[in-house]
Amino acid sequence: MERSAVIFDIDGPLLDFTEAEELVYFEPFERRYGLTGLSSDWETYAIRNDLEIYREIISTHLGRPLSDSDLWSLAEDYFQALRDGYASGRLKVVAVDGALELLERLSAVKGLVLGTATANFLEVARQRLLIAGMWRHVEAYPGAAEGGGSKSRILERVLDELWADHRISRSRIVFLGDNLNDLEAARSNGVHFIGFHVAPERRERLRRAGAELVLGDHEATWTNIQEILGLSKAD
């Protein structure tokens, strides 16, 4: 049977990014540099990628680039703040309804490979997905912010790995995302796209941008992935 793959953006399709988690993202900048009032409107940044956003904040507000070692020290402060927050209960990981069940269903399909293409730092994605019980389903191909670049570039790196390891053609790959940059990533890389968000206004935004398939519950996601990849026939 020909192999296939389903790749997930994390926030939106699998997890909610809560306001409390969002605030922690900026805490290291206040502790280290006294920077406050930083924008949490992710679309105001030149490249929507945790690594690139950190670089942009540092360059814009300090007027100079930091070394990679200093940059990753800053990121590690963020990772530790999340660990402490989850351990204390101050932060919670909120799963999208039906997301874990969807991953379990997909993982049971022979010849189907799962992964992520997220703009989060890999350690952040790993922590949150572990708590949600989802990490084991996607850990083989965890595309994340490391390496830099746009969502299109992040997805491209994952696709290159899938081709190198399994010769999975792009016509056999579905990417689930909730933002316009996810739609553009799917288009530029020539893979199938499913727009997903539980909020109707977010779905409508994707439709207006030309997304042909936009869903709001994961029972429909399962059905449509089966149809796109022919899993009901092959399984």
mmCIF file of N, CA and C in Angstrom, residues 1-4 108-113 166-168 172 229-235:
data_model
loop_
_atom_site.group_PDB
_atom_site.id
_atom_site.type_symbol
_atom_site.label_atom_id
_atom_site.label_comp_id
_atom_site.label_asym_id
_atom_site.label_seq_id
_atom_site.Cartn_x
_atom_site.Cartn_y
_atom_site.Cartn_z
ATOM 1 N N MET A 1 0.833 -1.196 0.000
ATOM 2 C CA MET A 1 0.000 0.000 0.000
ATOM 3 C C MET A 1 0.871 1.250 0.000
ATOM 4 N N GLU A 2 0.509 2.242 -0.824
ATOM 5 C CA GLU A 2 1.255 3.483 -0.902
ATOM 6 C C GLU A 2 1.136 4.252 0.411
ATOM 7 N N ARG A 3 2.269 4.729 0.889
ATOM 8 C CA ARG A 3 2.256 5.478 2.144
ATOM 9 C C ARG A 3 1.651 6.871 1.959
ATOM 10 N N SER A 4 1.090 7.391 3.054
ATOM 11 C CA SER A 4 0.512 8.730 3.082
ATOM 12 C C SER A 4 0.930 9.399 4.383
ATOM 13 N N ALA A 108 -3.687 4.370 13.901
ATOM 14 C CA ALA A 108 -4.025 2.955 13.701
ATOM 15 C C ALA A 108 -4.085 2.562 12.230
ATOM 16 N N VAL A 109 -3.970 3.547 11.332
ATOM 17 C CA VAL A 109 -4.054 3.253 9.898
ATOM 18 C C VAL A 109 -2.690 2.816 9.384
ATOM 19 N N LYS A 110 -2.610 1.645 8.839
ATOM 20 C CA LYS A 110 -1.355 1.111 8.316
ATOM 21 C C LYS A 110 -0.853 1.973 7.164
ATOM 22 N N GLY A 111 0.432 2.312 7.219
ATOM 23 C CA GLY A 111 1.043 3.072 6.140
ATOM 24 C C GLY A 111 0.848 4.569 6.217
ATOM 25 N N LEU A 112 0.189 5.047 7.287
ATOM 26 C CA LEU A 112 -0.045 6.481 7.447
ATOM 27 C C LEU A 112 0.934 7.043 8.470
ATOM 28 N N VAL A 113 1.635 8.107 8.106
ATOM 29 C CA VAL A 113 2.636 8.742 8.953
ATOM 30 C C VAL A 113 2.087 10.088 9.428
ATOM 31 N N HIS A 166 10.462 7.785 3.346
ATOM 32 C CA HIS A 166 9.374 6.900 2.913
ATOM 33 C C HIS A 166 8.944 7.086 1.463
ATOM 34 N N ARG A 167 9.558 8.038 0.763
ATOM 35 C CA ARG A 167 9.147 8.358 -0.612
ATOM 36 C C ARG A 167 7.649 8.698 -0.691
ATOM 37 N N ILE A 168 7.189 9.488 0.276
ATOM 38 C CA ILE A 168 5.797 9.926 0.261
ATOM 39 C C ILE A 168 5.690 11.152 -0.632
ATOM 40 N N ARG A 172 0.095 12.792 -1.651
ATOM 41 C CA ARG A 172 -0.394 11.858 -0.638
ATOM 42 C C ARG A 172 -0.275 12.444 0.768
ATOM 43 N N LEU A 229 -7.353 10.717 1.046
ATOM 44 C CA LEU A 229 -6.254 9.759 0.910
ATOM 45 C C LEU A 229 -6.728 8.344 0.566
ATOM 46 N N GLY A 230 -8.035 8.170 0.469
ATOM 47 C CA GLY A 230 -8.541 6.841 0.157
ATOM 48 C C GLY A 230 -8.306 5.820 1.250
ATOM 49 N N LEU A 231 -8.312 6.285 2.493
ATOM 50 C CA LEU A 231 -7.982 5.384 3.598
ATOM 51 C C LEU A 231 -9.069 4.355 3.843
ATOM 52 N N SER A 232 -10.302 4.730 3.601
ATOM 53 C CA SER A 232 -11.392 3.764 3.837
ATOM 54 C C SER A 232 -11.274 2.570 2.915
ATOM 55 N N LYS A 233 -10.681 2.782 1.745
ATOM 56 C CA LYS A 233 -10.493 1.677 0.807
ATOM 57 C C LYS A 233 -9.230 0.888 1.121
ATOM 58 N N ALA A 234 -8.202 1.624 1.570
ATOM 59 C CA ALA A 234 -6.909 0.961 1.760
ATOM 60 C C ALA A 234 -6.771 0.297 3.111
ATOM 61 N N ASP A 235 -7.505 0.802 4.125
ATOM 62 C CA ASP A 235 -7.331 0.296 5.489
ATOM 63 C C ASP A 235 -7.898 -1.125 5.622
#
